[in-house]
Amino acid sequence: MKCSKCQFENPEKAKYCVQCGKILGFHCYKCGAVTPGGAKFCMECGHRFKEPYKKQILDYTRPKSYTPKFLADKILTTRSSIEGERKLVTVLFADVANYTYVADKLDPEEVHQIMDGIFRILLDEIHRFEGTVNQFTGDGIMALFGAPVAHEDHAQRACHAALSIQKSIRYYGSRIKDRWKVDFSMRIGLNSGLVVVGSIGDDLRMDYTAIGDTTNLAARMEGVAEPGTILVSKDTYRLAKDFFAFQPHKTVEVKGKSEPQKTFQLIRARRVRTRIGAMQARGLTPLAGRKNSMAALQEVYANVKTGAGQVVGLVGEPGVGKSRLLLEFRNCLSLGDFTYLEGRCRGTCGIFPS
């Protein structure tokens, strides 16, 4: 394999140039292993690269170059309904905790390779939960959940993404330490608040205006987080506390705030996945005043079991008890007699006899 720095022709299995010591491959951003250029799969963990590495060039100044097609299509097809709207979002800031030390100790090319792997991890995990990267900050990123793709569970998505990022970074960081003897970790901060969405261009660039301290407080959370941890504001905690385990953290002074702000460290995800599941975990009061509705559902289900296709629509204002009614109906059915499928866009589900 020819070294790109000194042009020396190295043995086929060499990972470092025997002439100048330069790395002869790149680091898999999933496990950190050195893999020869042009590889389609990582030789250590088997991760499949979407293209041979030499073609995987990301232009961080062009959102279209790093945004997956499924997400780009969703943004472009829904932008007309969100432009000019006020949206409640969760902002995520992440950066390398000891970037200056790493940059001083290693060769610039090595730092570039390491950071390229970091950015790919960040992009993969953020996009997996349909967040969008709004800004690269040199040694980190800023991302939005809830805009331009609207999600009512934006805080949960941001928390899941943050936990996934830290899990991947811990593994990636251990490989970096084994190879270069430097400690490597990230800090992540989250805050939820309002933004006004401006225009969204064909190149996926989004203009927005934060209302109040939405962005500044997220950056402050990241700034005071300990390396390897995730710190959230009280607003994000309020939205996500039923779905994740948190640990109260110190209060912090924030510019523009008269009182210190409470912070919480995100620890792990709970088994609860839905709002009704969170209500169950806290304890439900007895269901009252739904006998007629329950009888109607049971009658329809009896018809389905005879082979007659049925569709039922539950319609009502938010908070009237649609999810609770469905939960109680499901609980009164015999286990094994039906298949339950649930999908969420505006809250849809289905029960089918087995």
PDB file of C-alpha atoms in Angstrom, residues 38-248:
ATOM      1  CA  GLY A  38     -11.265   1.772  -0.323  1.00  0.00           C
ATOM      2  CA  ALA A  39     -12.649  -0.814   2.123  1.00  0.00           C
ATOM      3  CA  LYS A  40     -16.391  -1.519   2.066  1.00  0.00           C
ATOM      4  CA  PHE A  41     -16.482  -3.152   5.518  1.00  0.00           C
ATOM      5  CA  CYS A  42     -14.522  -2.569   8.716  1.00  0.00           C
ATOM      6  CA  MET A  43     -12.065  -5.417   9.240  1.00  0.00           C
ATOM      7  CA  GLU A  44     -12.572  -5.286  13.030  1.00  0.00           C
ATOM      8  CA  CYS A  45     -16.314  -4.880  13.650  1.00  0.00           C
ATOM      9  CA  GLY A  46     -17.793  -5.580  10.206  1.00  0.00           C
ATOM     10  CA  HIS A  47     -19.517  -2.192   9.956  1.00  0.00           C
ATOM     11  CA  ARG A  48     -20.530  -1.565   6.374  1.00  0.00           C
ATOM     12  CA  PHE A  49     -19.511   1.741   4.845  1.00  0.00           C
ATOM     13  CA  LYS A  50     -22.129   3.200   2.528  1.00  0.00           C
ATOM     14  CA  GLU A  51     -19.384   3.732  -0.049  1.00  0.00           C
ATOM     15  CA  PRO A  52     -15.668   2.954  -0.113  1.00  0.00           C
ATOM     16  CA  TYR A  53     -14.085   5.406   2.304  1.00  0.00           C
ATOM     17  CA  LYS A  54     -12.233   7.420  -0.308  1.00  0.00           C
ATOM     18  CA  LYS A  55     -15.617   8.510  -1.699  1.00  0.00           C
ATOM     19  CA  GLN A  56     -17.170   9.350   1.678  1.00  0.00           C
ATOM     20  CA  ILE A  57     -16.336  13.052   1.636  1.00  0.00           C
ATOM     21  CA  LEU A  58     -18.617  15.268   3.678  1.00  0.00           C
ATOM     22  CA  ASP A  59     -18.870  18.985   3.101  1.00  0.00           C
ATOM     23  CA  TYR A  60     -19.878  20.359   6.489  1.00  0.00           C
ATOM     24  CA  THR A  61     -20.825  23.695   4.906  1.00  0.00           C
ATOM     25  CA  ARG A  62     -23.548  22.024   2.800  1.00  0.00           C
ATOM     26  CA  PRO A  63     -26.385  20.356   4.766  1.00  0.00           C
ATOM     27  CA  LYS A  64     -27.443  18.374   1.700  1.00  0.00           C
ATOM     28  CA  SER A  65     -24.094  16.552   1.658  1.00  0.00           C
ATOM     29  CA  TYR A  66     -24.535  15.052   5.125  1.00  0.00           C
ATOM     30  CA  THR A  67     -28.325  14.764   5.491  1.00  0.00           C
ATOM     31  CA  PRO A  68     -29.762  11.306   4.631  1.00  0.00           C
ATOM     32  CA  LYS A  69     -32.146  11.261   1.677  1.00  0.00           C
ATOM     33  CA  PHE A  70     -35.120  10.042   3.732  1.00  0.00           C
ATOM     34  CA  LEU A  71     -34.752  12.990   6.081  1.00  0.00           C
ATOM     35  CA  ALA A  72     -34.040  15.512   3.331  1.00  0.00           C
ATOM     36  CA  ASP A  73     -37.197  14.416   1.479  1.00  0.00           C
ATOM     37  CA  LYS A  74     -39.262  14.765   4.650  1.00  0.00           C
ATOM     38  CA  ILE A  75     -37.922  18.266   5.291  1.00  0.00           C
ATOM     39  CA  LEU A  76     -38.550  19.472   1.757  1.00  0.00           C
ATOM     40  CA  THR A  77     -42.074  18.045   1.528  1.00  0.00           C
ATOM     41  CA  THR A  78     -43.214  19.522   4.859  1.00  0.00           C
ATOM     42  CA  ARG A  79     -41.363  22.853   4.886  1.00  0.00           C
ATOM     43  CA  SER A  80     -44.337  24.892   3.665  1.00  0.00           C
ATOM     44  CA  SER A  81     -46.313  23.876   6.761  1.00  0.00           C
ATOM     45  CA  ILE A  82     -43.588  24.911   9.205  1.00  0.00           C
ATOM     46  CA  GLU A  83     -42.080  28.078   7.715  1.00  0.00           C
ATOM     47  CA  GLY A  84     -43.032  31.089   9.857  1.00  0.00           C
ATOM     48  CA  GLU A  85     -44.377  28.887  12.667  1.00  0.00           C
ATOM     49  CA  ARG A  86     -43.459  28.946  16.359  1.00  0.00           C
ATOM     50  CA  LYS A  87     -42.198  25.501  17.317  1.00  0.00           C
ATOM     51  CA  LEU A  88     -41.233  23.956  20.605  1.00  0.00           C
ATOM     52  CA  VAL A  89     -37.886  22.249  20.044  1.00  0.00           C
ATOM     53  CA  THR A  90     -35.051  20.655  21.957  1.00  0.00           C
ATOM     54  CA  VAL A  91     -31.569  21.965  21.205  1.00  0.00           C
ATOM     55  CA  LEU A  92     -28.540  19.684  21.578  1.00  0.00           C
ATOM     56  CA  PHE A  93     -24.968  20.934  21.910  1.00  0.00           C
ATOM     57  CA  ALA A  94     -22.047  18.497  21.939  1.00  0.00           C
ATOM     58  CA  ASP A  95     -18.302  19.050  21.896  1.00  0.00           C
ATOM     59  CA  VAL A  96     -15.028  17.263  22.628  1.00  0.00           C
ATOM     60  CA  ALA A  97     -14.150  17.785  26.287  1.00  0.00           C
ATOM     61  CA  ASN A  98     -10.352  17.996  25.876  1.00  0.00           C
ATOM     62  CA  TYR A  99      -9.971  18.963  22.236  1.00  0.00           C
ATOM     63  CA  THR A 100      -7.111  21.458  22.805  1.00  0.00           C
ATOM     64  CA  TYR A 101      -5.007  18.817  24.558  1.00  0.00           C
ATOM     65  CA  VAL A 102      -5.648  16.226  21.825  1.00  0.00           C
ATOM     66  CA  ALA A 103      -4.909  18.745  19.064  1.00  0.00           C
ATOM     67  CA  ASP A 104      -1.623  19.775  20.716  1.00  0.00           C
ATOM     68  CA  LYS A 105      -0.434  16.219  21.234  1.00  0.00           C
ATOM     69  CA  LEU A 106      -1.255  14.652  17.861  1.00  0.00           C
ATOM     70  CA  ASP A 107      -0.395  15.323  14.250  1.00  0.00           C
ATOM     71  CA  PRO A 108      -2.993  17.539  12.463  1.00  0.00           C
ATOM     72  CA  GLU A 109      -3.820  14.713  10.021  1.00  0.00           C
ATOM     73  CA  GLU A 110      -4.471  12.352  12.916  1.00  0.00           C
ATOM     74  CA  VAL A 111      -6.690  14.942  14.617  1.00  0.00           C
ATOM     75  CA  HIS A 112      -8.598  15.405  11.350  1.00  0.00           C
ATOM     76  CA  GLN A 113      -9.191  11.650  11.051  1.00  0.00           C
ATOM     77  CA  ILE A 114     -10.345  11.401  14.659  1.00  0.00           C
ATOM     78  CA  MET A 115     -12.734  14.355  14.320  1.00  0.00           C
ATOM     79  CA  ASP A 116     -14.069  13.020  11.025  1.00  0.00           C
ATOM     80  CA  GLY A 117     -15.011   9.832  12.865  1.00  0.00           C
ATOM     81  CA  ILE A 118     -16.604  11.885  15.651  1.00  0.00           C
ATOM     82  CA  PHE A 119     -18.720  13.924  13.253  1.00  0.00           C
ATOM     83  CA  ARG A 120     -19.918  10.776  11.503  1.00  0.00           C
ATOM     84  CA  ILE A 121     -21.025   9.298  14.827  1.00  0.00           C
ATOM     85  CA  LEU A 122     -22.840  12.527  15.722  1.00  0.00           C
ATOM     86  CA  LEU A 123     -24.541  12.735  12.332  1.00  0.00           C
ATOM     87  CA  ASP A 124     -25.612   9.073  12.361  1.00  0.00           C
ATOM     88  CA  GLU A 125     -27.168   9.188  15.827  1.00  0.00           C
ATOM     89  CA  ILE A 126     -28.843  12.579  15.404  1.00  0.00           C
ATOM     90  CA  HIS A 127     -30.311  11.656  12.031  1.00  0.00           C
ATOM     91  CA  ARG A 128     -31.453   8.271  13.376  1.00  0.00           C
ATOM     92  CA  PHE A 129     -33.853  10.139  15.669  1.00  0.00           C
ATOM     93  CA  GLU A 130     -34.758  12.660  12.921  1.00  0.00           C
ATOM     94  CA  GLY A 131     -32.881  15.578  14.410  1.00  0.00           C
ATOM     95  CA  THR A 132     -31.082  18.006  12.112  1.00  0.00           C
ATOM     96  CA  VAL A 133     -27.562  19.371  12.497  1.00  0.00           C
ATOM     97  CA  ASN A 134     -27.807  23.136  12.399  1.00  0.00           C
ATOM     98  CA  GLN A 135     -24.198  24.121  13.014  1.00  0.00           C
ATOM     99  CA  PHE A 136     -20.679  22.669  13.260  1.00  0.00           C
ATOM    100  CA  THR A 137     -18.653  24.384  15.971  1.00  0.00           C
ATOM    101  CA  GLY A 138     -15.147  23.155  15.125  1.00  0.00           C
ATOM    102  CA  ASP A 139     -14.930  20.498  17.837  1.00  0.00           C
ATOM    103  CA  GLY A 140     -18.655  19.783  18.114  1.00  0.00           C
ATOM    104  CA  ILE A 141     -22.138  20.429  16.798  1.00  0.00           C
ATOM    105  CA  MET A 142     -25.489  22.040  17.470  1.00  0.00           C
ATOM    106  CA  ALA A 143     -28.622  20.103  16.512  1.00  0.00           C
ATOM    107  CA  LEU A 144     -32.384  20.679  16.640  1.00  0.00           C
ATOM    108  CA  PHE A 145     -35.132  18.169  17.399  1.00  0.00           C
ATOM    109  CA  GLY A 146     -38.682  19.265  16.564  1.00  0.00           C
ATOM    110  CA  ALA A 147     -37.779  21.479  13.596  1.00  0.00           C
ATOM    111  CA  PRO A 148     -37.708  21.505  10.631  1.00  0.00           C
ATOM    112  CA  VAL A 149     -39.226  18.028  11.068  1.00  0.00           C
ATOM    113  CA  ALA A 150     -41.954  18.524  13.680  1.00  0.00           C
ATOM    114  CA  HIS A 151     -42.162  15.967  16.516  1.00  0.00           C
ATOM    115  CA  GLU A 152     -44.219  16.247  19.674  1.00  0.00           C
ATOM    116  CA  ASP A 153     -41.691  13.921  21.389  1.00  0.00           C
ATOM    117  CA  HIS A 154     -38.691  16.078  20.435  1.00  0.00           C
ATOM    118  CA  ALA A 155     -37.256  16.010  23.969  1.00  0.00           C
ATOM    119  CA  GLN A 156     -37.375  12.218  24.092  1.00  0.00           C
ATOM    120  CA  ARG A 157     -35.696  11.963  20.696  1.00  0.00           C
ATOM    121  CA  ALA A 158     -32.937  14.344  21.774  1.00  0.00           C
ATOM    122  CA  CYS A 159     -32.349  12.343  24.960  1.00  0.00           C
ATOM    123  CA  HIS A 160     -32.201   9.052  23.057  1.00  0.00           C
ATOM    124  CA  ALA A 161     -29.759  10.579  20.564  1.00  0.00           C
ATOM    125  CA  ALA A 162     -27.561  11.956  23.368  1.00  0.00           C
ATOM    126  CA  LEU A 163     -27.384   8.568  25.102  1.00  0.00           C
ATOM    127  CA  SER A 164     -26.578   6.803  21.822  1.00  0.00           C
ATOM    128  CA  ILE A 165     -23.853   9.335  21.055  1.00  0.00           C
ATOM    129  CA  GLN A 166     -22.180   8.855  24.426  1.00  0.00           C
ATOM    130  CA  LYS A 167     -22.337   5.069  24.086  1.00  0.00           C
ATOM    131  CA  SER A 168     -20.665   5.170  20.659  1.00  0.00           C
ATOM    132  CA  ILE A 169     -18.121   7.775  21.763  1.00  0.00           C
ATOM    133  CA  ARG A 170     -17.069   5.694  24.778  1.00  0.00           C
ATOM    134  CA  TYR A 171     -16.210   2.779  22.504  1.00  0.00           C
ATOM    135  CA  TYR A 172     -14.591   5.007  19.907  1.00  0.00           C
ATOM    136  CA  GLY A 173     -12.649   6.841  22.618  1.00  0.00           C
ATOM    137  CA  SER A 174     -11.276   3.593  24.055  1.00  0.00           C
ATOM    138  CA  ARG A 175      -9.812   2.732  20.648  1.00  0.00           C
ATOM    139  CA  ILE A 176      -8.283   6.193  20.357  1.00  0.00           C
ATOM    140  CA  LYS A 177      -6.698   5.823  23.806  1.00  0.00           C
ATOM    141  CA  ASP A 178      -5.281   2.400  22.930  1.00  0.00           C
ATOM    142  CA  ARG A 179      -3.677   3.787  19.796  1.00  0.00           C
ATOM    143  CA  TRP A 180      -2.607   7.315  20.801  1.00  0.00           C
ATOM    144  CA  LYS A 181      -2.646   7.237  24.622  1.00  0.00           C
ATOM    145  CA  VAL A 182      -4.963  10.247  24.918  1.00  0.00           C
ATOM    146  CA  ASP A 183      -8.208  10.427  26.881  1.00  0.00           C
ATOM    147  CA  PHE A 184     -11.153  11.312  24.702  1.00  0.00           C
ATOM    148  CA  SER A 185     -14.728  12.144  25.741  1.00  0.00           C
ATOM    149  CA  MET A 186     -17.620  14.458  24.929  1.00  0.00           C
ATOM    150  CA  ARG A 187     -19.925  16.788  26.831  1.00  0.00           C
ATOM    151  CA  ILE A 188     -23.566  17.138  25.788  1.00  0.00           C
ATOM    152  CA  GLY A 189     -26.136  19.737  26.849  1.00  0.00           C
ATOM    153  CA  LEU A 190     -29.884  19.885  26.143  1.00  0.00           C
ATOM    154  CA  ASN A 191     -32.531  22.565  26.524  1.00  0.00           C
ATOM    155  CA  SER A 192     -36.111  22.840  25.262  1.00  0.00           C
ATOM    156  CA  GLY A 193     -37.818  26.053  24.196  1.00  0.00           C
ATOM    157  CA  LEU A 194     -39.500  27.976  21.427  1.00  0.00           C
ATOM    158  CA  VAL A 195     -38.084  29.004  18.060  1.00  0.00           C
ATOM    159  CA  VAL A 196     -39.646  30.746  15.073  1.00  0.00           C
ATOM    160  CA  VAL A 197     -38.807  28.861  11.885  1.00  0.00           C
ATOM    161  CA  GLY A 198     -37.815  31.069   8.963  1.00  0.00           C
ATOM    162  CA  SER A 199     -37.180  29.926   5.420  1.00  0.00           C
ATOM    163  CA  ILE A 200     -35.967  26.431   4.515  1.00  0.00           C
ATOM    164  CA  GLY A 201     -33.990  26.378   1.267  1.00  0.00           C
ATOM    165  CA  ASP A 202     -33.656  23.663  -1.339  1.00  0.00           C
ATOM    166  CA  ASP A 203     -30.145  23.110   0.056  1.00  0.00           C
ATOM    167  CA  LEU A 204     -31.792  22.328   3.451  1.00  0.00           C
ATOM    168  CA  ARG A 205     -30.439  25.459   5.125  1.00  0.00           C
ATOM    169  CA  MET A 206     -32.894  26.618   7.775  1.00  0.00           C
ATOM    170  CA  ASP A 207     -33.167  30.107   9.212  1.00  0.00           C
ATOM    171  CA  TYR A 208     -34.702  30.315  12.655  1.00  0.00           C
ATOM    172  CA  THR A 209     -34.993  32.746  15.529  1.00  0.00           C
ATOM    173  CA  ALA A 210     -34.722  31.458  19.077  1.00  0.00           C
ATOM    174  CA  ILE A 211     -37.262  32.887  21.514  1.00  0.00           C
ATOM    175  CA  GLY A 212     -35.686  33.804  24.837  1.00  0.00           C
ATOM    176  CA  ASP A 213     -32.672  31.742  25.924  1.00  0.00           C
ATOM    177  CA  THR A 214     -33.530  28.520  24.071  1.00  0.00           C
ATOM    178  CA  THR A 215     -30.142  28.182  22.364  1.00  0.00           C
ATOM    179  CA  ASN A 216     -27.981  29.947  24.944  1.00  0.00           C
ATOM    180  CA  LEU A 217     -29.180  27.755  27.797  1.00  0.00           C
ATOM    181  CA  ALA A 218     -28.484  24.571  25.790  1.00  0.00           C
ATOM    182  CA  ALA A 219     -24.944  25.808  25.156  1.00  0.00           C
ATOM    183  CA  ARG A 220     -24.597  26.599  28.858  1.00  0.00           C
ATOM    184  CA  MET A 221     -25.709  23.065  29.778  1.00  0.00           C
ATOM    185  CA  GLU A 222     -22.999  21.641  27.517  1.00  0.00           C
ATOM    186  CA  GLY A 223     -20.406  24.027  28.901  1.00  0.00           C
ATOM    187  CA  VAL A 224     -20.871  22.975  32.532  1.00  0.00           C
ATOM    188  CA  ALA A 225     -21.405  19.237  31.884  1.00  0.00           C
ATOM    189  CA  GLU A 226     -18.673  16.900  33.077  1.00  0.00           C
ATOM    190  CA  PRO A 227     -16.743  15.019  30.358  1.00  0.00           C
ATOM    191  CA  GLY A 228     -18.681  11.948  29.239  1.00  0.00           C
ATOM    192  CA  THR A 229     -22.007  13.160  30.672  1.00  0.00           C
ATOM    193  CA  ILE A 230     -25.281  14.697  29.453  1.00  0.00           C
ATOM    194  CA  LEU A 231     -26.734  17.689  31.266  1.00  0.00           C
ATOM    195  CA  VAL A 232     -30.270  18.974  30.670  1.00  0.00           C
ATOM    196  CA  SER A 233     -32.212  22.051  31.743  1.00  0.00           C
ATOM    197  CA  LYS A 234     -35.338  21.932  33.875  1.00  0.00           C
ATOM    198  CA  ASP A 235     -37.518  22.429  30.763  1.00  0.00           C
ATOM    199  CA  THR A 236     -36.102  19.349  29.026  1.00  0.00           C
ATOM    200  CA  TYR A 237     -36.301  17.433  32.296  1.00  0.00           C
ATOM    201  CA  ARG A 238     -39.984  18.335  32.652  1.00  0.00           C
ATOM    202  CA  LEU A 239     -40.758  16.979  29.168  1.00  0.00           C
ATOM    203  CA  ALA A 240     -38.683  13.790  29.434  1.00  0.00           C
ATOM    204  CA  LYS A 241     -38.710  12.835  33.131  1.00  0.00           C
ATOM    205  CA  ASP A 242     -41.304  10.068  32.696  1.00  0.00           C
ATOM    206  CA  PHE A 243     -39.247   8.338  30.028  1.00  0.00           C
ATOM    207  CA  PHE A 244     -35.683   8.649  31.357  1.00  0.00           C
ATOM    208  CA  ALA A 245     -33.807   8.376  34.632  1.00  0.00           C
ATOM    209  CA  PHE A 246     -32.234  11.663  35.746  1.00  0.00           C
ATOM    210  CA  GLN A 247     -30.052  12.688  38.640  1.00  0.00           C
ATOM    211  CA  PRO A 248     -30.362  16.185  40.118  1.00  0.00           C
TER     212      PRO A 248
END
